[in-house]
GROMACS .gro file of C-alpha atoms in nm:
model
  283
    1MET     CA    1   0.000   0.000   0.000
    2LYS     CA    2   0.285   0.239   0.080
    3ALA     CA    3   0.446   0.171  -0.257
    4PHE     CA    4   0.112   0.234  -0.429
    5LEU     CA    5   0.061   0.570  -0.254
    6ARG     CA    6   0.424   0.670  -0.316
    7ALA     CA    7   0.387   0.599  -0.687
    8LEU     CA    8   0.058   0.791  -0.696
    9VAL     CA    9   0.214   1.098  -0.533
   10GLN     CA   10   0.502   1.088  -0.779
   11SER     CA   11   0.264   1.081  -1.076
   12ARG     CA   12   0.126   1.425  -1.157
   13GLY     CA   13  -0.149   1.292  -1.380
   14GLY     CA   14  -0.262   1.022  -1.141
   15LEU     CA   15  -0.250   1.257  -0.842
   16PHE     CA   16  -0.449   1.525  -1.027
   17GLY     CA   17  -0.706   1.268  -1.133
   18ILE     CA   18  -0.758   1.120  -0.787
   19LEU     CA   19  -0.778   1.464  -0.623
   20ILE     CA   20  -1.044   1.587  -0.864
   21LEU     CA   21  -1.243   1.266  -0.822
   22LEU     CA   22  -1.222   1.285  -0.444
   23LEU     CA   23  -1.339   1.647  -0.459
   24LEU     CA   24  -1.635   1.550  -0.677
   25VAL     CA   25  -1.730   1.257  -0.456
   26ALA     CA   26  -1.700   1.469  -0.142
   27GLY     CA   27  -1.918   1.741  -0.297
   28ALA     CA   28  -2.178   1.486  -0.407
   29LEU     CA   29  -2.194   1.320  -0.065
   30LEU     CA   30  -2.193   1.643   0.136
   31ALA     CA   31  -2.417   1.848  -0.096
   32PRO     CA   32  -2.711   1.872   0.148
   33THR     CA   33  -2.480   2.003   0.423
   34LEU     CA   34  -2.299   2.269   0.216
   35GLY     CA   35  -2.573   2.529   0.251
   36LEU     CA   36  -2.626   2.558  -0.125
   37PRO     CA   37  -2.950   2.699  -0.267
   38ASP     CA   38  -3.223   2.462  -0.376
   39PRO     CA   39  -3.112   2.336  -0.721
   40VAL     CA   40  -3.468   2.312  -0.857
   41ARG     CA   41  -3.619   2.630  -0.710
   42GLY     CA   42  -3.575   2.937  -0.928
   43ASP     CA   43  -3.592   3.308  -0.858
   44LEU     CA   44  -3.697   3.506  -1.164
   45ARG     CA   45  -3.574   3.826  -1.000
   46ALA     CA   46  -3.220   3.681  -1.018
   47ARG     CA   47  -3.263   3.542  -1.369
   48MET     CA   48  -2.939   3.530  -1.576
   49ALA     CA   49  -2.732   3.681  -1.296
   50PRO     CA   50  -2.362   3.674  -1.399
   51PRO     CA   51  -2.096   3.509  -1.183
   52THR     CA   52  -1.985   3.722  -0.891
   53TRP     CA   53  -1.739   3.666  -0.607
   54THR     CA   54  -1.858   3.966  -0.406
   55GLY     CA   55  -2.011   3.850  -0.080
   56LEU     CA   56  -1.930   3.491  -0.168
   57PHE     CA   57  -2.068   3.346   0.155
   58ALA     CA   58  -2.358   3.588   0.187
   59PRO     CA   59  -2.713   3.450   0.157
   60GLY     CA   60  -2.832   3.460  -0.201
   61ALA     CA   61  -2.481   3.478  -0.351
   62HIS     CA   62  -2.432   3.311  -0.690
   63PRO     CA   63  -2.058   3.259  -0.751
   64LEU     CA   64  -2.121   3.084  -1.086
   65GLY     CA   65  -2.428   3.285  -1.179
   66THR     CA   66  -2.785   3.171  -1.242
   67ASP     CA   67  -2.967   3.022  -1.538
   68GLN     CA   68  -3.275   3.129  -1.735
   69LEU     CA   69  -3.505   3.039  -1.444
   70GLY     CA   70  -3.291   3.198  -1.174
   71ARG     CA   71  -3.155   2.868  -1.042
   72ASP     CA   72  -2.808   2.870  -0.891
   73ILE     CA   73  -2.562   2.707  -1.133
   74LEU     CA   74  -2.311   2.602  -0.867
   75SER     CA   75  -2.584   2.423  -0.674
   76ARG     CA   76  -2.710   2.248  -0.988
   77ILE     CA   77  -2.358   2.137  -1.081
   78VAL     CA   78  -2.295   1.993  -0.734
   79TYR     CA   79  -2.630   1.814  -0.718
   80GLY     CA   80  -2.588   1.707  -1.081
   81SER     CA   81  -2.263   1.537  -0.986
   82ARG     CA   82  -2.459   1.311  -0.750
   83ILE     CA   83  -2.668   1.185  -1.041
   84THR     CA   84  -2.375   1.157  -1.282
   85LEU     CA   85  -2.149   0.970  -1.040
   86THR     CA   86  -2.432   0.743  -0.926
   87ILE     CA   87  -2.520   0.646  -1.282
   88GLY     CA   88  -2.152   0.599  -1.368
   89ALA     CA   89  -2.078   0.386  -1.062
   90TYR     CA   90  -2.378   0.156  -1.103
   91ALA     CA   91  -2.327   0.117  -1.478
   92VAL     CA   92  -1.955   0.040  -1.437
   93VAL     CA   93  -2.021  -0.217  -1.163
   94LEU     CA   94  -2.308  -0.385  -1.348
   95GLY     CA   95  -2.129  -0.389  -1.683
   96GLY     CA   96  -1.809  -0.505  -1.513
   97ILE     CA   97  -1.975  -0.800  -1.337
   98VAL     CA   98  -2.141  -0.920  -1.658
   99GLY     CA   99  -1.835  -0.861  -1.877
  100VAL     CA  100  -1.582  -1.015  -1.639
  101MET     CA  101  -1.788  -1.331  -1.582
  102LEU     CA  102  -1.859  -1.379  -1.953
  103GLY     CA  103  -1.493  -1.314  -2.035
  104ILE     CA  104  -1.383  -1.577  -1.783
  105VAL     CA  105  -1.634  -1.831  -1.917
  106ALA     CA  106  -1.533  -1.767  -2.278
  107GLY     CA  107  -1.160  -1.781  -2.209
  108TYR     CA  108  -1.164  -2.085  -1.981
  109CYS     CA  109  -1.423  -2.302  -2.155
  110GLY     CA  110  -1.319  -2.224  -2.512
  111GLY     CA  111  -1.476  -2.414  -2.798
  112ILE     CA  112  -1.832  -2.338  -2.901
  113THR     CA  113  -1.894  -2.132  -2.585
  114ASP     CA  114  -1.605  -1.901  -2.667
  115ARG     CA  115  -1.709  -1.864  -3.030
  116LEU     CA  116  -2.071  -1.785  -2.944
  117LEU     CA  117  -1.983  -1.523  -2.682
  118MET     CA  118  -1.723  -1.355  -2.902
  119ARG     CA  119  -1.962  -1.343  -3.198
  120LEU     CA  120  -2.214  -1.175  -2.968
  121VAL     CA  121  -1.944  -0.921  -2.879
  122ASP     CA  122  -1.867  -0.865  -3.249
  123ILE     CA  123  -2.235  -0.810  -3.329
  124GLN     CA  124  -2.273  -0.550  -3.056
  125LEU     CA  125  -1.950  -0.376  -3.158
  126ALA     CA  126  -2.089  -0.348  -3.511
  127ILE     CA  127  -2.382  -0.141  -3.380
  128PRO     CA  128  -2.299   0.223  -3.292
  129LEU     CA  129  -2.320   0.235  -2.912
  130MET     CA  130  -2.493   0.574  -2.902
  131LEU     CA  131  -2.756   0.452  -3.149
  132LEU     CA  132  -2.809   0.140  -2.938
  133ALA     CA  133  -2.845   0.352  -2.624
  134LEU     CA  134  -3.093   0.585  -2.794
  135LEU     CA  135  -3.307   0.295  -2.916
  136VAL     CA  136  -3.317   0.120  -2.578
  137VAL     CA  137  -3.388   0.438  -2.377
  138ALA     CA  138  -3.658   0.541  -2.624
  139ALA     CA  139  -3.818   0.196  -2.591
  140LEU     CA  140  -3.794   0.163  -2.212
  141GLY     CA  141  -3.847   0.530  -2.128
  142PRO     CA  142  -3.607   0.777  -1.963
  143SER     CA  143  -3.540   0.701  -1.598
  144LEU     CA  144  -3.244   0.651  -1.368
  145THR     CA  145  -3.280   0.272  -1.366
  146ASN     CA  146  -3.321   0.242  -1.742
  147LEU     CA  147  -3.025   0.471  -1.799
  148VAL     CA  148  -2.802   0.253  -1.582
  149ILE     CA  149  -2.916  -0.060  -1.768
  150VAL     CA  150  -2.853   0.098  -2.107
  151LEU     CA  151  -2.506   0.223  -2.019
  152ALA     CA  152  -2.411  -0.111  -1.863
  153LEU     CA  153  -2.536  -0.284  -2.179
  154THR     CA  154  -2.290  -0.080  -2.386
  155SER     CA  155  -1.990  -0.139  -2.156
  156TRP     CA  156  -1.973  -0.514  -2.080
  157ILE     CA  157  -1.819  -0.599  -2.418
  158ARG     CA  158  -1.487  -0.428  -2.341
  159TYR     CA  159  -1.452  -0.617  -2.015
  160ALA     CA  160  -1.535  -0.945  -2.188
  161ARG     CA  161  -1.276  -0.912  -2.463
  162ILE     CA  162  -0.993  -0.801  -2.238
  163ILE     CA  163  -1.063  -1.054  -1.962
  164ARG     CA  164  -1.095  -1.335  -2.216
  165GLY     CA  165  -0.743  -1.261  -2.339
  166GLN     CA  166  -0.611  -1.270  -1.984
  167VAL     CA  167  -0.786  -1.599  -1.909
  168LEU     CA  168  -0.649  -1.765  -2.223
  169ALA     CA  169  -0.301  -1.720  -2.075
  170LEU     CA  170  -0.398  -1.799  -1.716
  171ARG     CA  171  -0.570  -2.131  -1.787
  172GLU     CA  172  -0.237  -2.284  -1.891
  173ARG     CA  173  -0.052  -2.169  -1.579
  174GLU     CA  174   0.076  -2.421  -1.326
  175PHE     CA  175  -0.159  -2.324  -1.041
  176VAL     CA  176  -0.464  -2.376  -1.264
  177GLN     CA  177  -0.333  -2.709  -1.388
  178SER     CA  178  -0.265  -2.816  -1.027
  179ALA     CA  179  -0.618  -2.721  -0.918
  180ARG     CA  180  -0.760  -2.920  -1.207
  181THR     CA  181  -0.541  -3.219  -1.118
  182ILE     CA  182  -0.660  -3.237  -0.756
  183GLY     CA  183  -1.022  -3.244  -0.871
  184ALA     CA  184  -1.136  -2.881  -0.836
  185SER     CA  185  -1.454  -2.809  -1.030
  186THR     CA  186  -1.471  -2.562  -1.316
  187ALA     CA  187  -1.665  -2.314  -1.103
  188GLN     CA  188  -1.408  -2.336  -0.822
  189ILE     CA  189  -1.119  -2.278  -1.060
  190MET     CA  190  -1.292  -1.979  -1.217
  191LEU     CA  191  -1.388  -1.814  -0.888
  192ARG     CA  192  -1.093  -1.902  -0.663
  193HIS     CA  193  -0.798  -1.909  -0.901
  194ILE     CA  194  -0.878  -1.709  -1.216
  195LEU     CA  195  -1.107  -1.431  -1.094
  196PRO     CA  196  -0.857  -1.282  -0.843
  197ASN     CA  197  -0.590  -1.272  -1.115
  198VAL     CA  198  -0.802  -1.072  -1.361
  199MET     CA  199  -0.926  -0.809  -1.116
  200THR     CA  200  -0.635  -0.573  -1.188
  201PRO     CA  201  -0.703  -0.537  -1.564
  202ALA     CA  202  -1.074  -0.521  -1.485
  203LEU     CA  203  -1.008  -0.226  -1.253
  204VAL     CA  204  -0.816  -0.042  -1.523
  205VAL     CA  205  -1.094  -0.103  -1.776
  206ALA     CA  206  -1.350   0.019  -1.519
  207THR     CA  207  -1.178   0.357  -1.478
  208LEU     CA  208  -1.163   0.411  -1.854
  209GLU     CA  209  -1.522   0.295  -1.898
  210LEU     CA  210  -1.638   0.541  -1.631
  211ALA     CA  211  -1.515   0.832  -1.844
  212ARG     CA  212  -1.702   0.703  -2.150
  213ILE     CA  213  -2.020   0.644  -1.951
  214ILE     CA  214  -2.012   0.999  -1.812
  215ILE     CA  215  -1.994   1.137  -2.167
  216MET     CA  216  -2.275   0.908  -2.288
  217ASP     CA  217  -2.490   1.005  -1.990
  218ALA     CA  218  -2.436   1.374  -2.069
  219ALA     CA  219  -2.518   1.312  -2.436
  220LEU     CA  220  -2.841   1.128  -2.357
  221SER     CA  221  -2.942   1.397  -2.109
  222PHE     CA  222  -2.864   1.662  -2.371
  223LEU     CA  223  -3.105   1.485  -2.609
  224GLY     CA  224  -3.374   1.469  -2.339
  225LEU     CA  225  -3.343   1.094  -2.278
  226GLY     CA  226  -3.155   1.111  -1.949
  227VAL     CA  227  -3.276   1.190  -1.600
  228GLN     CA  228  -3.587   1.403  -1.633
  229PRO     CA  229  -3.657   1.748  -1.480
  230PRO     CA  230  -3.664   1.888  -1.222
  231ALA     CA  231  -3.354   1.684  -1.129
  232ALA     CA  232  -3.028   1.860  -1.213
  233SER     CA  233  -2.821   1.696  -1.486
  234TRP     CA  234  -2.506   1.828  -1.652
  235GLY     CA  235  -2.618   1.728  -2.001
  236ARG     CA  236  -2.962   1.884  -1.957
  237MET     CA  237  -2.802   2.202  -1.826
  238LEU     CA  238  -2.611   2.225  -2.154
  239ALA     CA  239  -2.926   2.159  -2.356
  240GLU     CA  240  -3.131   2.421  -2.169
  241GLY     CA  241  -2.857   2.684  -2.183
  242ARG     CA  242  -2.737   2.644  -2.541
  243VAL     CA  243  -2.980   2.909  -2.673
  244TYR     CA  244  -2.834   3.164  -2.429
  245ILE     CA  245  -2.468   3.098  -2.505
  246SER     CA  246  -2.421   3.433  -2.683
  247THR     CA  247  -2.576   3.640  -2.403
  248ALA     CA  248  -2.502   3.433  -2.089
  249TRP     CA  249  -2.185   3.232  -2.146
  250TRP     CA  250  -2.176   3.100  -1.788
  251VAL     CA  251  -2.496   2.898  -1.830
  252VAL     CA  252  -2.320   2.640  -2.050
  253THR     CA  253  -1.953   2.703  -1.973
  254PHE     CA  254  -1.949   2.579  -1.614
  255PRO     CA  255  -2.150   2.257  -1.674
  256GLY     CA  256  -1.924   2.189  -1.972
  257LEU     CA  257  -1.615   2.242  -1.756
  258ALA     CA  258  -1.758   2.004  -1.495
  259ILE     CA  259  -1.796   1.730  -1.759
  260MET     CA  260  -1.450   1.800  -1.903
  261LEU     CA  261  -1.270   1.795  -1.567
  262THR     CA  262  -1.447   1.480  -1.455
  263VAL     CA  263  -1.368   1.290  -1.774
  264LEU     CA  264  -1.010   1.422  -1.776
  265SER     CA  265  -0.950   1.316  -1.415
  266VAL     CA  266  -1.090   0.967  -1.474
  267ASN     CA  267  -0.879   0.921  -1.789
  268LEU     CA  268  -0.563   1.038  -1.614
  269LEU     CA  269  -0.627   0.803  -1.323
  270GLY     CA  270  -0.699   0.515  -1.561
  271ASP     CA  271  -0.379   0.580  -1.759
  272TRP     CA  272  -0.177   0.586  -1.438
  273LEU     CA  273  -0.333   0.262  -1.312
  274ARG     CA  274  -0.255   0.094  -1.644
  275ASP     CA  275   0.108   0.204  -1.625
  276TYR     CA  276   0.141   0.111  -1.258
  277PHE     CA  277   0.004  -0.242  -1.291
  278ASP     CA  278   0.189  -0.317  -1.617
  279PRO     CA  279   0.554  -0.395  -1.530
  280ARG     CA  280   0.658  -0.332  -1.891
  281LEU     CA  281   0.547   0.033  -1.861
  282ARG     CA  282   0.688   0.108  -1.517
  283THR     CA  283   0.977   0.354  -1.497
   0.00000   0.00000   0.00000
C-alpha cells in the first residue's frame, strides 16, 4: 500500500485525477450540508445573474451565476454530480460484473462457448453504441434505472474481450493445472484461481469505462433521454442553456467544464493505473 501511494504521489497525472475525483465525490456526498440553494427552485428576479465573487458566503450569492429560471448554477452542478457519479458507478459495476464473468467463461471453456460469446461481442460492436443507447432508452423510457441498464449494456463488451485474453493465458498456468489435477470443479477454478488474477485489468478497464459512460450520460441527457426534470443533470443544463450561449456564457460554460474535468480526471487516473500495474510500462 505504501508503494502504491508513493507511486501515486510521484505521478502528476494520477495525483491530479484522484484529487479531482475525491473532490467530486465529497461534494456529491456532502451536498445537502454545504448550505447551497435549492437546485430546482428558481428566482426570476435573479434570472441570468452573472458570476460574482462579491459576498461569496452571503445568503443569495451566486458565484457561478444563475440560469434562465434563476436557479443557482453552482448548486445544480454539485447536485448534478450526484446523479452523474451514481449512474456511472452503477453502470460500471453492473457492466463489469457481466463482462468479467462472460470473459472468464469464454476464455476458460473455449470451444463453441467461446465462439458464441465472441460473436455476440462482435455483433454489438458493429452497432454504434450511441444509437443502441438511444433505441433502448426510447423503448424503455427515460429514468435513472433504465439509464443505468442501457449504459451497462454498452460497456460489458470491453470487459469481456480483455478478460478473455487474460484468461487464455492464465488457464495454462501451473496453479490452474494443479487445481484441475486435484479435482477442483470448473466453477471453483474460475472463482478461486482465475477471478482474483483478472481483477487488476478489470479495474483499469473500469476507470476508462467510467469516463465514457459519463460522456454518454451527458449526451443522452442533452437529447432529453436522461434523468428528467426537475432533477439537475449536466447534459440537460447544456441543452437548456445552449440558446443563451451568446448572451449568458456562464450557463453552459461551467457545466461543460464540470464534464471535461471529470472525464479528464478519470482518464488520467486510468492511464496511471494501467502504467502502474503493467511492469513493462513502469519507470
